[in-house]
């Protein structure tokens, strides 16, 4: 455990370890993507799937080791007991910090298929990044605006069909799609600017989730409502982690059935859009209450532990 080191030493050391881990795993993923590009044979691509995702899992595993190496951190995962690496999931998560990505990756490494992010199709053209994401079968999304469809009605539905084609590998390989529903990390400024009705969350954005369900709804076994909190670290969570000050990570997972009522044309069907937004807001209200409950439980546990420590030192 290195958390006792001064932060001016620990912070750059931890950052270098994370960068080295990303460079190591990323190099092999990029080389795999290059092979996929040079040898456009589906059978060969299928052979590469497992080794490419082994490096993905190795990246997640090493990140967790680094976090534990530099922090006296306790992980508490609730509700993940019956998840399966052979199932298809849509993960909906709140977003507090860049650390959320590493935590989600570790959750997936132990309990679900590797998490994938829907990416804009334009990212395919970004050097190295586009190749690596394509190598890992990240789905690329092409979406037309309502105004564009009105001008080009013959393209209606083509955005979903294009996205479905980019997700063909999901039909044979179990997958988890992650969506940070708020669209950005929460800060006090963003919370105030939005005038969010929630205590611990920003307003949820429904369009991306609805589009994902319209594209892949028939493949998902469950929706996973994932709640992330760092009860002893609020504000600069990633910086606290790099400084060795992260003490607890709480991950709560709720499984939700995928029903026909959640699959529809969000951008053209106003009735469906209203119902979907209502459903998502209800999920977010429940998540906000859960976060308050988790914070309260952690505060009570801290008081009890403090009393026990004082009693033991007498």
PDB file of C-alpha atoms in Angstrom:
ATOM      1  CA  UNK A   1       0.000   0.000   0.000  1.00  0.00           C
ATOM      2  CA  UNK A   2       1.501   3.316  -1.106  1.00  0.00           C
ATOM      3  CA  UNK A   3      -1.183   5.697   0.189  1.00  0.00           C
ATOM      4  CA  UNK A   4       1.138   6.925   2.927  1.00  0.00           C
ATOM      5  CA  UNK A   5       3.457   8.568   0.394  1.00  0.00           C
ATOM      6  CA  UNK A   6       3.229  12.344  -0.128  1.00  0.00           C
ATOM      7  CA  UNK A   7       0.671  13.266  -2.814  1.00  0.00           C
ATOM      8  CA  UNK A   8       3.274  15.136  -4.920  1.00  0.00           C
ATOM      9  CA  UNK A   9       5.079  11.793  -5.315  1.00  0.00           C
ATOM     10  CA  UNK A  10       2.076   9.476  -5.456  1.00  0.00           C
ATOM     11  CA  UNK A  11       0.028  11.447  -7.986  1.00  0.00           C
ATOM     12  CA  UNK A  12       2.540  11.419 -10.895  1.00  0.00           C
ATOM     13  CA  UNK A  13       3.553   7.844 -10.055  1.00  0.00           C
ATOM     14  CA  UNK A  14      -0.051   6.615 -10.244  1.00  0.00           C
ATOM     15  CA  UNK A  15      -0.686   8.598 -13.421  1.00  0.00           C
ATOM     16  CA  UNK A  16       2.369   7.033 -15.093  1.00  0.00           C
ATOM     17  CA  UNK A  17       1.178   3.544 -14.100  1.00  0.00           C
ATOM     18  CA  UNK A  18      -2.252   4.171 -15.656  1.00  0.00           C
ATOM     19  CA  UNK A  19      -0.645   5.531 -18.835  1.00  0.00           C
ATOM     20  CA  UNK A  20       1.706   2.561 -19.105  1.00  0.00           C
ATOM     21  CA  UNK A  21      -1.190   0.145 -18.652  1.00  0.00           C
ATOM     22  CA  UNK A  22      -3.189   1.906 -21.378  1.00  0.00           C
ATOM     23  CA  UNK A  23      -0.197   1.977 -23.738  1.00  0.00           C
ATOM     24  CA  UNK A  24       0.577  -1.720 -23.162  1.00  0.00           C
ATOM     25  CA  UNK A  25      -2.937  -3.068 -23.711  1.00  0.00           C
ATOM     26  CA  UNK A  26      -3.779  -0.432 -26.318  1.00  0.00           C
ATOM     27  CA  UNK A  27      -0.804  -1.392 -28.484  1.00  0.00           C
ATOM     28  CA  UNK A  28      -1.968  -5.004 -28.774  1.00  0.00           C
ATOM     29  CA  UNK A  29      -5.565  -3.918 -29.445  1.00  0.00           C
ATOM     30  CA  UNK A  30      -4.367  -1.541 -32.172  1.00  0.00           C
ATOM     31  CA  UNK A  31      -2.267  -4.285 -33.776  1.00  0.00           C
ATOM     32  CA  UNK A  32      -5.299  -6.564 -33.719  1.00  0.00           C
ATOM     33  CA  UNK A  33      -7.323  -3.838 -35.432  1.00  0.00           C
ATOM     34  CA  UNK A  34      -4.635  -3.499 -38.066  1.00  0.00           C
ATOM     35  CA  UNK A  35      -4.795  -7.246 -38.751  1.00  0.00           C
ATOM     36  CA  UNK A  36      -8.595  -7.051 -39.044  1.00  0.00           C
ATOM     37  CA  UNK A  37      -8.242  -4.252 -41.553  1.00  0.00           C
ATOM     38  CA  UNK A  38      -5.584  -6.015 -43.637  1.00  0.00           C
ATOM     39  CA  UNK A  39      -7.341  -9.411 -43.603  1.00  0.00           C
ATOM     40  CA  UNK A  40     -11.071  -8.733 -44.201  1.00  0.00           C
ATOM     41  CA  UNK A  41     -12.226 -12.297 -43.555  1.00  0.00           C
ATOM     42  CA  UNK A  42     -15.052 -12.791 -41.035  1.00  0.00           C
ATOM     43  CA  UNK A  43     -13.711 -16.122 -39.780  1.00  0.00           C
ATOM     44  CA  UNK A  44     -10.360 -14.492 -39.055  1.00  0.00           C
ATOM     45  CA  UNK A  45     -12.073 -11.583 -37.295  1.00  0.00           C
ATOM     46  CA  UNK A  46     -13.951 -14.091 -35.144  1.00  0.00           C
ATOM     47  CA  UNK A  47     -10.620 -15.698 -34.168  1.00  0.00           C
ATOM     48  CA  UNK A  48      -9.293 -12.300 -33.075  1.00  0.00           C
ATOM     49  CA  UNK A  49     -12.316 -11.473 -30.911  1.00  0.00           C
ATOM     50  CA  UNK A  50     -11.226 -13.359 -27.789  1.00  0.00           C
ATOM     51  CA  UNK A  51      -7.548 -12.230 -27.695  1.00  0.00           C
ATOM     52  CA  UNK A  52      -8.563  -8.605 -28.343  1.00  0.00           C
ATOM     53  CA  UNK A  53     -11.009  -8.683 -25.451  1.00  0.00           C
ATOM     54  CA  UNK A  54      -8.487 -10.478 -23.257  1.00  0.00           C
ATOM     55  CA  UNK A  55      -6.342  -7.352 -23.479  1.00  0.00           C
ATOM     56  CA  UNK A  56      -9.441  -5.268 -22.745  1.00  0.00           C
ATOM     57  CA  UNK A  57      -9.993  -7.273 -19.552  1.00  0.00           C
ATOM     58  CA  UNK A  58      -6.276  -7.102 -18.733  1.00  0.00           C
ATOM     59  CA  UNK A  59      -6.482  -3.307 -18.973  1.00  0.00           C
ATOM     60  CA  UNK A  60      -9.434  -3.299 -16.540  1.00  0.00           C
ATOM     61  CA  UNK A  61      -7.724  -5.717 -14.152  1.00  0.00           C
ATOM     62  CA  UNK A  62      -4.473  -3.736 -14.059  1.00  0.00           C
ATOM     63  CA  UNK A  63      -6.374  -0.489 -13.464  1.00  0.00           C
ATOM     64  CA  UNK A  64      -7.996  -2.069 -10.409  1.00  0.00           C
ATOM     65  CA  UNK A  65      -4.619  -3.259  -9.123  1.00  0.00           C
ATOM     66  CA  UNK A  66      -3.231   0.265  -9.471  1.00  0.00           C
ATOM     67  CA  UNK A  67      -6.226   1.767  -7.632  1.00  0.00           C
ATOM     68  CA  UNK A  68      -5.738  -0.713  -4.777  1.00  0.00           C
ATOM     69  CA  UNK A  69      -1.980  -0.168  -4.772  1.00  0.00           C
ATOM     70  CA  UNK A  70      -2.215   3.572  -4.166  1.00  0.00           C
ATOM     71  CA  UNK A  71      -5.459   3.773  -2.133  1.00  0.00           C
ATOM     72  CA  UNK A  72      -6.791   2.179   1.091  1.00  0.00           C
ATOM     73  CA  UNK A  73     -10.001   1.514  -0.811  1.00  0.00           C
ATOM     74  CA  UNK A  74     -12.926  -0.772   0.003  1.00  0.00           C
ATOM     75  CA  UNK A  75     -15.149  -2.019  -2.848  1.00  0.00           C
ATOM     76  CA  UNK A  76     -18.812  -2.718  -2.140  1.00  0.00           C
ATOM     77  CA  UNK A  77     -20.766  -4.274  -5.020  1.00  0.00           C
ATOM     78  CA  UNK A  78     -24.486  -4.854  -4.444  1.00  0.00           C
ATOM     79  CA  UNK A  79     -26.820  -6.813  -6.737  1.00  0.00           C
ATOM     80  CA  UNK A  80     -24.281  -8.355  -9.114  1.00  0.00           C
ATOM     81  CA  UNK A  81     -24.598 -11.922  -7.824  1.00  0.00           C
ATOM     82  CA  UNK A  82     -26.824 -13.244 -10.624  1.00  0.00           C
ATOM     83  CA  UNK A  83     -25.273 -11.495 -13.600  1.00  0.00           C
ATOM     84  CA  UNK A  84     -23.789 -13.571 -16.411  1.00  0.00           C
ATOM     85  CA  UNK A  85     -20.914 -13.130 -18.849  1.00  0.00           C
ATOM     86  CA  UNK A  86     -23.039 -14.991 -21.406  1.00  0.00           C
ATOM     87  CA  UNK A  87     -25.886 -12.455 -21.413  1.00  0.00           C
ATOM     88  CA  UNK A  88     -26.579  -9.215 -23.288  1.00  0.00           C
ATOM     89  CA  UNK A  89     -27.037  -6.082 -21.147  1.00  0.00           C
ATOM     90  CA  UNK A  90     -27.789  -2.395 -21.534  1.00  0.00           C
ATOM     91  CA  UNK A  91     -26.161  -0.545 -18.613  1.00  0.00           C
ATOM     92  CA  UNK A  92     -27.591   2.802 -17.484  1.00  0.00           C
ATOM     93  CA  UNK A  93     -25.304   4.618 -15.053  1.00  0.00           C
ATOM     94  CA  UNK A  94     -24.958   7.943 -13.312  1.00  0.00           C
ATOM     95  CA  UNK A  95     -21.703   9.795 -13.965  1.00  0.00           C
ATOM     96  CA  UNK A  96     -19.680  11.409 -11.165  1.00  0.00           C
ATOM     97  CA  UNK A  97     -16.085  11.071 -12.346  1.00  0.00           C
ATOM     98  CA  UNK A  98     -13.760   9.751 -15.056  1.00  0.00           C
ATOM     99  CA  UNK A  99     -13.102   7.012 -12.512  1.00  0.00           C
ATOM    100  CA  UNK A 100     -16.589   5.665 -13.315  1.00  0.00           C
ATOM    101  CA  UNK A 101     -15.220   4.176 -16.545  1.00  0.00           C
ATOM    102  CA  UNK A 102     -12.588   2.165 -14.671  1.00  0.00           C
ATOM    103  CA  UNK A 103     -15.140   1.027 -12.083  1.00  0.00           C
ATOM    104  CA  UNK A 104     -17.633  -0.058 -14.768  1.00  0.00           C
ATOM    105  CA  UNK A 105     -14.858  -1.928 -16.579  1.00  0.00           C
ATOM    106  CA  UNK A 106     -13.983  -3.807 -13.372  1.00  0.00           C
ATOM    107  CA  UNK A 107     -17.642  -4.623 -12.712  1.00  0.00           C
ATOM    108  CA  UNK A 108     -17.868  -6.043 -16.226  1.00  0.00           C
ATOM    109  CA  UNK A 109     -14.583  -7.949 -15.912  1.00  0.00           C
ATOM    110  CA  UNK A 110     -15.984  -9.895 -12.994  1.00  0.00           C
ATOM    111  CA  UNK A 111     -19.686 -10.190 -13.815  1.00  0.00           C
ATOM    112  CA  UNK A 112     -20.697  -9.283 -17.404  1.00  0.00           C
ATOM    113  CA  UNK A 113     -19.382  -9.110 -20.958  1.00  0.00           C
ATOM    114  CA  UNK A 114     -17.005  -6.242 -21.703  1.00  0.00           C
ATOM    115  CA  UNK A 115     -18.775  -2.846 -21.730  1.00  0.00           C
ATOM    116  CA  UNK A 116     -19.066  -1.136 -25.117  1.00  0.00           C
ATOM    117  CA  UNK A 117     -19.823   2.488 -25.834  1.00  0.00           C
ATOM    118  CA  UNK A 118     -21.920   3.726 -28.750  1.00  0.00           C
ATOM    119  CA  UNK A 119     -19.629   6.036 -30.726  1.00  0.00           C
ATOM    120  CA  UNK A 120     -20.320   8.601 -33.403  1.00  0.00           C
ATOM    121  CA  UNK A 121     -19.516   7.255 -36.855  1.00  0.00           C
ATOM    122  CA  UNK A 122     -17.132  10.177 -37.428  1.00  0.00           C
ATOM    123  CA  UNK A 123     -14.785   8.728 -34.781  1.00  0.00           C
ATOM    124  CA  UNK A 124     -13.879   5.936 -37.195  1.00  0.00           C
ATOM    125  CA  UNK A 125     -11.631   8.465 -38.928  1.00  0.00           C
ATOM    126  CA  UNK A 126      -9.684   9.436 -35.784  1.00  0.00           C
ATOM    127  CA  UNK A 127      -6.149   7.951 -36.000  1.00  0.00           C
ATOM    128  CA  UNK A 128      -5.413   5.048 -33.622  1.00  0.00           C
ATOM    129  CA  UNK A 129      -8.587   5.644 -31.562  1.00  0.00           C
ATOM    130  CA  UNK A 130     -10.927   4.740 -34.403  1.00  0.00           C
ATOM    131  CA  UNK A 131      -8.913   1.617 -35.220  1.00  0.00           C
ATOM    132  CA  UNK A 132      -8.781   0.452 -31.587  1.00  0.00           C
ATOM    133  CA  UNK A 133     -12.530   0.970 -31.063  1.00  0.00           C
ATOM    134  CA  UNK A 134     -13.306  -0.868 -34.299  1.00  0.00           C
ATOM    135  CA  UNK A 135     -10.977  -3.712 -33.236  1.00  0.00           C
ATOM    136  CA  UNK A 136     -12.987  -4.100 -30.015  1.00  0.00           C
ATOM    137  CA  UNK A 137     -16.268  -4.102 -31.974  1.00  0.00           C
ATOM    138  CA  UNK A 138     -17.465  -0.852 -30.428  1.00  0.00           C
ATOM    139  CA  UNK A 139     -20.740   0.025 -32.179  1.00  0.00           C
ATOM    140  CA  UNK A 140     -20.662   3.138 -34.359  1.00  0.00           C
ATOM    141  CA  UNK A 141     -23.864   5.143 -34.465  1.00  0.00           C
ATOM    142  CA  UNK A 142     -25.208   7.178 -37.376  1.00  0.00           C
ATOM    143  CA  UNK A 143     -28.207   9.293 -36.456  1.00  0.00           C
ATOM    144  CA  UNK A 144     -30.181  11.747 -38.583  1.00  0.00           C
ATOM    145  CA  UNK A 145     -31.978  14.697 -37.010  1.00  0.00           C
ATOM    146  CA  UNK A 146     -35.737  15.137 -37.343  1.00  0.00           C
ATOM    147  CA  UNK A 147     -35.163  18.212 -39.527  1.00  0.00           C
ATOM    148  CA  UNK A 148     -32.843  16.248 -41.821  1.00  0.00           C
ATOM    149  CA  UNK A 149     -35.402  13.448 -42.196  1.00  0.00           C
ATOM    150  CA  UNK A 150     -38.088  15.996 -43.095  1.00  0.00           C
ATOM    151  CA  UNK A 151     -35.901  17.203 -45.949  1.00  0.00           C
ATOM    152  CA  UNK A 152     -34.851  13.677 -46.953  1.00  0.00           C
ATOM    153  CA  UNK A 153     -37.846  11.420 -46.107  1.00  0.00           C
ATOM    154  CA  UNK A 154     -36.436   8.521 -48.142  1.00  0.00           C
ATOM    155  CA  UNK A 155     -33.715   8.136 -45.466  1.00  0.00           C
ATOM    156  CA  UNK A 156     -36.197   7.549 -42.641  1.00  0.00           C
ATOM    157  CA  UNK A 157     -35.103   4.518 -40.617  1.00  0.00           C
ATOM    158  CA  UNK A 158     -31.742   4.251 -42.374  1.00  0.00           C
ATOM    159  CA  UNK A 159     -29.835   5.534 -39.333  1.00  0.00           C
ATOM    160  CA  UNK A 160     -31.105   2.615 -37.237  1.00  0.00           C
ATOM    161  CA  UNK A 161     -30.358   0.135 -40.022  1.00  0.00           C
ATOM    162  CA  UNK A 162     -26.814   1.496 -40.382  1.00  0.00           C
ATOM    163  CA  UNK A 163     -26.239   1.196 -36.651  1.00  0.00           C
ATOM    164  CA  UNK A 164     -27.654  -2.339 -36.632  1.00  0.00           C
ATOM    165  CA  UNK A 165     -25.119  -3.355 -39.281  1.00  0.00           C
ATOM    166  CA  UNK A 166     -22.298  -2.030 -37.082  1.00  0.00           C
ATOM    167  CA  UNK A 167     -23.605  -4.268 -34.278  1.00  0.00           C
ATOM    168  CA  UNK A 168     -23.644  -7.528 -36.240  1.00  0.00           C
ATOM    169  CA  UNK A 169     -20.952  -9.092 -34.048  1.00  0.00           C
ATOM    170  CA  UNK A 170     -23.289  -8.777 -31.043  1.00  0.00           C
ATOM    171  CA  UNK A 171     -25.486 -11.517 -32.473  1.00  0.00           C
ATOM    172  CA  UNK A 172     -22.824 -14.131 -31.713  1.00  0.00           C
ATOM    173  CA  UNK A 173     -20.863 -12.458 -28.894  1.00  0.00           C
ATOM    174  CA  UNK A 174     -22.496 -11.427 -25.593  1.00  0.00           C
ATOM    175  CA  UNK A 175     -22.155  -7.692 -25.054  1.00  0.00           C
ATOM    176  CA  UNK A 176     -22.826  -4.943 -22.526  1.00  0.00           C
ATOM    177  CA  UNK A 177     -23.626  -1.468 -23.845  1.00  0.00           C
ATOM    178  CA  UNK A 178     -22.920   1.325 -21.359  1.00  0.00           C
ATOM    179  CA  UNK A 179     -24.791   4.629 -21.402  1.00  0.00           C
ATOM    180  CA  UNK A 180     -23.988   7.456 -18.984  1.00  0.00           C
ATOM    181  CA  UNK A 181     -27.527   8.791 -19.070  1.00  0.00           C
ATOM    182  CA  UNK A 182     -26.760  12.329 -17.879  1.00  0.00           C
ATOM    183  CA  UNK A 183     -24.443  12.829 -20.843  1.00  0.00           C
ATOM    184  CA  UNK A 184     -21.694  14.421 -18.742  1.00  0.00           C
ATOM    185  CA  UNK A 185     -20.094  14.257 -15.297  1.00  0.00           C
ATOM    186  CA  UNK A 186     -22.040  15.984 -12.553  1.00  0.00           C
ATOM    187  CA  UNK A 187     -20.621  19.160 -10.968  1.00  0.00           C
ATOM    188  CA  UNK A 188     -22.211  21.767  -8.718  1.00  0.00           C
ATOM    189  CA  UNK A 189     -22.139  24.273 -11.581  1.00  0.00           C
ATOM    190  CA  UNK A 190     -23.843  21.919 -14.037  1.00  0.00           C
ATOM    191  CA  UNK A 191     -26.398  20.918 -11.414  1.00  0.00           C
ATOM    192  CA  UNK A 192     -27.285  24.559 -10.726  1.00  0.00           C
ATOM    193  CA  UNK A 193     -27.304  25.539 -14.404  1.00  0.00           C
ATOM    194  CA  UNK A 194     -29.708  22.718 -15.237  1.00  0.00           C
ATOM    195  CA  UNK A 195     -31.849  23.462 -12.190  1.00  0.00           C
ATOM    196  CA  UNK A 196     -31.924  19.700 -11.775  1.00  0.00           C
ATOM    197  CA  UNK A 197     -34.873  18.406  -9.742  1.00  0.00           C
ATOM    198  CA  UNK A 198     -32.603  15.703  -8.289  1.00  0.00           C
ATOM    199  CA  UNK A 199     -30.316  16.049  -5.284  1.00  0.00           C
ATOM    200  CA  UNK A 200     -27.413  13.957  -6.580  1.00  0.00           C
ATOM    201  CA  UNK A 201     -28.021  13.684 -10.323  1.00  0.00           C
ATOM    202  CA  UNK A 202     -28.285  15.711 -13.488  1.00  0.00           C
ATOM    203  CA  UNK A 203     -31.341  15.411 -15.709  1.00  0.00           C
ATOM    204  CA  UNK A 204     -31.341  12.141 -17.698  1.00  0.00           C
ATOM    205  CA  UNK A 205     -31.151  12.240 -21.493  1.00  0.00           C
ATOM    206  CA  UNK A 206     -33.545   9.750 -23.047  1.00  0.00           C
ATOM    207  CA  UNK A 207     -32.700   9.908 -26.758  1.00  0.00           C
ATOM    208  CA  UNK A 208     -29.534   7.800 -26.714  1.00  0.00           C
ATOM    209  CA  UNK A 209     -31.103   5.030 -24.631  1.00  0.00           C
ATOM    210  CA  UNK A 210     -34.233   4.940 -26.768  1.00  0.00           C
ATOM    211  CA  UNK A 211     -32.104   4.763 -29.912  1.00  0.00           C
ATOM    212  CA  UNK A 212     -30.046   1.905 -28.440  1.00  0.00           C
ATOM    213  CA  UNK A 213     -33.185  -0.052 -27.520  1.00  0.00           C
ATOM    214  CA  UNK A 214     -34.700   0.559 -30.963  1.00  0.00           C
ATOM    215  CA  UNK A 215     -31.484  -0.721 -32.534  1.00  0.00           C
ATOM    216  CA  UNK A 216     -30.673  -3.688 -30.305  1.00  0.00           C
ATOM    217  CA  UNK A 217     -33.664  -4.167 -28.017  1.00  0.00           C
ATOM    218  CA  UNK A 218     -34.354  -7.728 -29.145  1.00  0.00           C
ATOM    219  CA  UNK A 219     -30.826  -8.783 -28.101  1.00  0.00           C
ATOM    220  CA  UNK A 220     -30.783  -7.441 -24.544  1.00  0.00           C
ATOM    221  CA  UNK A 221     -31.602  -9.905 -21.763  1.00  0.00           C
ATOM    222  CA  UNK A 222     -31.839  -7.160 -19.139  1.00  0.00           C
ATOM    223  CA  UNK A 223     -31.318  -3.469 -18.527  1.00  0.00           C
ATOM    224  CA  UNK A 224     -28.837  -2.899 -15.697  1.00  0.00           C
ATOM    225  CA  UNK A 225     -29.502   0.239 -13.685  1.00  0.00           C
ATOM    226  CA  UNK A 226     -26.026   0.890 -12.229  1.00  0.00           C
ATOM    227  CA  UNK A 227     -25.558   3.410  -9.413  1.00  0.00           C
ATOM    228  CA  UNK A 228     -22.035   4.590  -8.552  1.00  0.00           C
ATOM    229  CA  UNK A 229     -20.996   6.578  -5.494  1.00  0.00           C
ATOM    230  CA  UNK A 230     -17.752   7.365  -3.686  1.00  0.00           C
ATOM    231  CA  UNK A 231     -19.246   8.203  -0.264  1.00  0.00           C
ATOM    232  CA  UNK A 232     -16.084   9.551   1.376  1.00  0.00           C
ATOM    233  CA  UNK A 233     -14.847  11.442  -1.695  1.00  0.00           C
ATOM    234  CA  UNK A 234     -17.062  14.093  -3.231  1.00  0.00           C
ATOM    235  CA  UNK A 235     -15.952  16.612  -5.816  1.00  0.00           C
ATOM    236  CA  UNK A 236     -12.477  15.877  -7.225  1.00  0.00           C
ATOM    237  CA  UNK A 237     -12.826  12.091  -7.110  1.00  0.00           C
ATOM    238  CA  UNK A 238     -10.264  11.219  -9.796  1.00  0.00           C
ATOM    239  CA  UNK A 239      -7.690  13.547  -8.267  1.00  0.00           C
ATOM    240  CA  UNK A 240      -8.324  12.067  -4.815  1.00  0.00           C
ATOM    241  CA  UNK A 241      -7.763   8.595  -6.249  1.00  0.00           C
ATOM    242  CA  UNK A 242      -4.438   9.612  -7.812  1.00  0.00           C
ATOM    243  CA  UNK A 243      -3.388  11.134  -4.476  1.00  0.00           C
ATOM    244  CA  UNK A 244      -4.193   7.927  -2.576  1.00  0.00           C
ATOM    245  CA  UNK A 245      -7.215   9.369  -0.777  1.00  0.00           C
ATOM    246  CA  UNK A 246      -9.957   7.123  -2.174  1.00  0.00           C
ATOM    247  CA  UNK A 247     -11.470   5.057   0.650  1.00  0.00           C
ATOM    248  CA  UNK A 248     -14.673   3.456  -0.665  1.00  0.00           C
ATOM    249  CA  UNK A 249     -16.405   2.604  -3.946  1.00  0.00           C
ATOM    250  CA  UNK A 250     -20.055   1.544  -3.897  1.00  0.00           C
ATOM    251  CA  UNK A 251     -21.657  -0.052  -6.955  1.00  0.00           C
ATOM    252  CA  UNK A 252     -25.364  -0.914  -6.860  1.00  0.00           C
ATOM    253  CA  UNK A 253     -26.881  -2.955  -9.707  1.00  0.00           C
ATOM    254  CA  UNK A 254     -30.611  -3.328 -10.373  1.00  0.00           C
ATOM    255  CA  UNK A 255     -31.897  -5.592 -13.154  1.00  0.00           C
ATOM    256  CA  UNK A 256     -34.843  -4.318 -15.231  1.00  0.00           C
ATOM    257  CA  UNK A 257     -36.825  -6.337 -17.765  1.00  0.00           C
ATOM    258  CA  UNK A 258     -36.777  -5.221 -21.409  1.00  0.00           C
ATOM    259  CA  UNK A 259     -40.431  -4.922 -22.447  1.00  0.00           C
ATOM    260  CA  UNK A 260     -42.115  -3.952 -25.716  1.00  0.00           C
ATOM    261  CA  UNK A 261     -43.181  -0.685 -24.076  1.00  0.00           C
ATOM    262  CA  UNK A 262     -39.524   0.411 -24.033  1.00  0.00           C
ATOM    263  CA  UNK A 263     -38.921  -0.147 -27.738  1.00  0.00           C
ATOM    264  CA  UNK A 264     -40.210   2.374 -30.277  1.00  0.00           C
ATOM    265  CA  UNK A 265     -39.444   5.352 -32.505  1.00  0.00           C
ATOM    266  CA  UNK A 266     -38.430   8.030 -30.010  1.00  0.00           C
ATOM    267  CA  UNK A 267     -37.825  10.664 -32.686  1.00  0.00           C
ATOM    268  CA  UNK A 268     -41.057  10.287 -34.652  1.00  0.00           C
ATOM    269  CA  UNK A 269     -43.631   8.915 -32.194  1.00  0.00           C
ATOM    270  CA  UNK A 270     -44.568  11.671 -29.717  1.00  0.00           C
ATOM    271  CA  UNK A 271     -46.679   9.380 -27.517  1.00  0.00           C
ATOM    272  CA  UNK A 272     -43.834   6.879 -27.192  1.00  0.00           C
ATOM    273  CA  UNK A 273     -41.383   9.713 -26.505  1.00  0.00           C
ATOM    274  CA  UNK A 274     -43.515  11.072 -23.650  1.00  0.00           C
ATOM    275  CA  UNK A 275     -43.968   7.628 -22.094  1.00  0.00           C
ATOM    276  CA  UNK A 276     -40.284   6.801 -22.407  1.00  0.00           C
ATOM    277  CA  UNK A 277     -39.236  10.079 -20.783  1.00  0.00           C
ATOM    278  CA  UNK A 278     -41.703   9.423 -17.954  1.00  0.00           C
ATOM    279  CA  UNK A 279     -40.275   5.935 -17.421  1.00  0.00           C
ATOM    280  CA  UNK A 280     -36.680   7.233 -17.392  1.00  0.00           C
ATOM    281  CA  UNK A 281     -37.489  10.060 -14.973  1.00  0.00           C
ATOM    282  CA  UNK A 282     -39.079   7.525 -12.627  1.00  0.00           C
ATOM    283  CA  UNK A 283     -35.881   5.468 -12.760  1.00  0.00           C
ATOM    284  CA  UNK A 284     -33.854   8.580 -11.990  1.00  0.00           C
ATOM    285  CA  UNK A 285     -36.074   9.568  -9.069  1.00  0.00           C
ATOM    286  CA  UNK A 286     -35.563   6.106  -7.587  1.00  0.00           C
ATOM    287  CA  UNK A 287     -31.804   6.323  -8.213  1.00  0.00           C
ATOM    288  CA  UNK A 288     -31.627   9.710  -6.483  1.00  0.00           C
ATOM    289  CA  UNK A 289     -33.404   8.259  -3.425  1.00  0.00           C
ATOM    290  CA  UNK A 290     -31.086   5.234  -3.482  1.00  0.00           C
ATOM    291  CA  UNK A 291     -27.982   7.443  -3.502  1.00  0.00           C
ATOM    292  CA  UNK A 292     -29.291   9.326  -0.473  1.00  0.00           C
ATOM    293  CA  UNK A 293     -29.923   6.001   1.268  1.00  0.00           C
ATOM    294  CA  UNK A 294     -26.420   4.723   0.449  1.00  0.00           C
ATOM    295  CA  UNK A 295     -24.823   7.920   1.734  1.00  0.00           C
ATOM    296  CA  UNK A 296     -26.863   7.639   4.952  1.00  0.00           C
ATOM    297  CA  UNK A 297     -25.878   3.988   5.449  1.00  0.00           C
ATOM    298  CA  UNK A 298     -22.213   4.805   4.899  1.00  0.00           C
ATOM    299  CA  UNK A 299     -22.377   7.679   7.417  1.00  0.00           C
ATOM    300  CA  UNK A 300     -23.899   5.348  10.013  1.00  0.00           C
ATOM    301  CA  UNK A 301     -21.219   2.720   9.364  1.00  0.00           C
ATOM    302  CA  UNK A 302     -18.511   5.365   9.755  1.00  0.00           C
ATOM    303  CA  UNK A 303     -19.914   6.401  13.139  1.00  0.00           C
ATOM    304  CA  UNK A 304     -20.050   2.790  14.346  1.00  0.00           C
ATOM    305  CA  UNK A 305     -16.503   2.078  13.142  1.00  0.00           C
ATOM    306  CA  UNK A 306     -15.245   5.246  14.808  1.00  0.00           C
ATOM    307  CA  UNK A 307     -16.846   4.245  18.101  1.00  0.00           C
ATOM    308  CA  UNK A 308     -15.372   0.741  17.873  1.00  0.00           C
ATOM    309  CA  UNK A 309     -11.928   2.150  17.166  1.00  0.00           C
ATOM    310  CA  UNK A 310     -12.188   4.516  20.130  1.00  0.00           C
ATOM    311  CA  UNK A 311     -13.353   1.676  22.359  1.00  0.00           C
ATOM    312  CA  UNK A 312     -10.504  -0.535  21.189  1.00  0.00           C
ATOM    313  CA  UNK A 313      -7.902   2.135  21.859  1.00  0.00           C
ATOM    314  CA  UNK A 314      -9.027   2.671  25.446  1.00  0.00           C
TER     315      UNK A 314
END
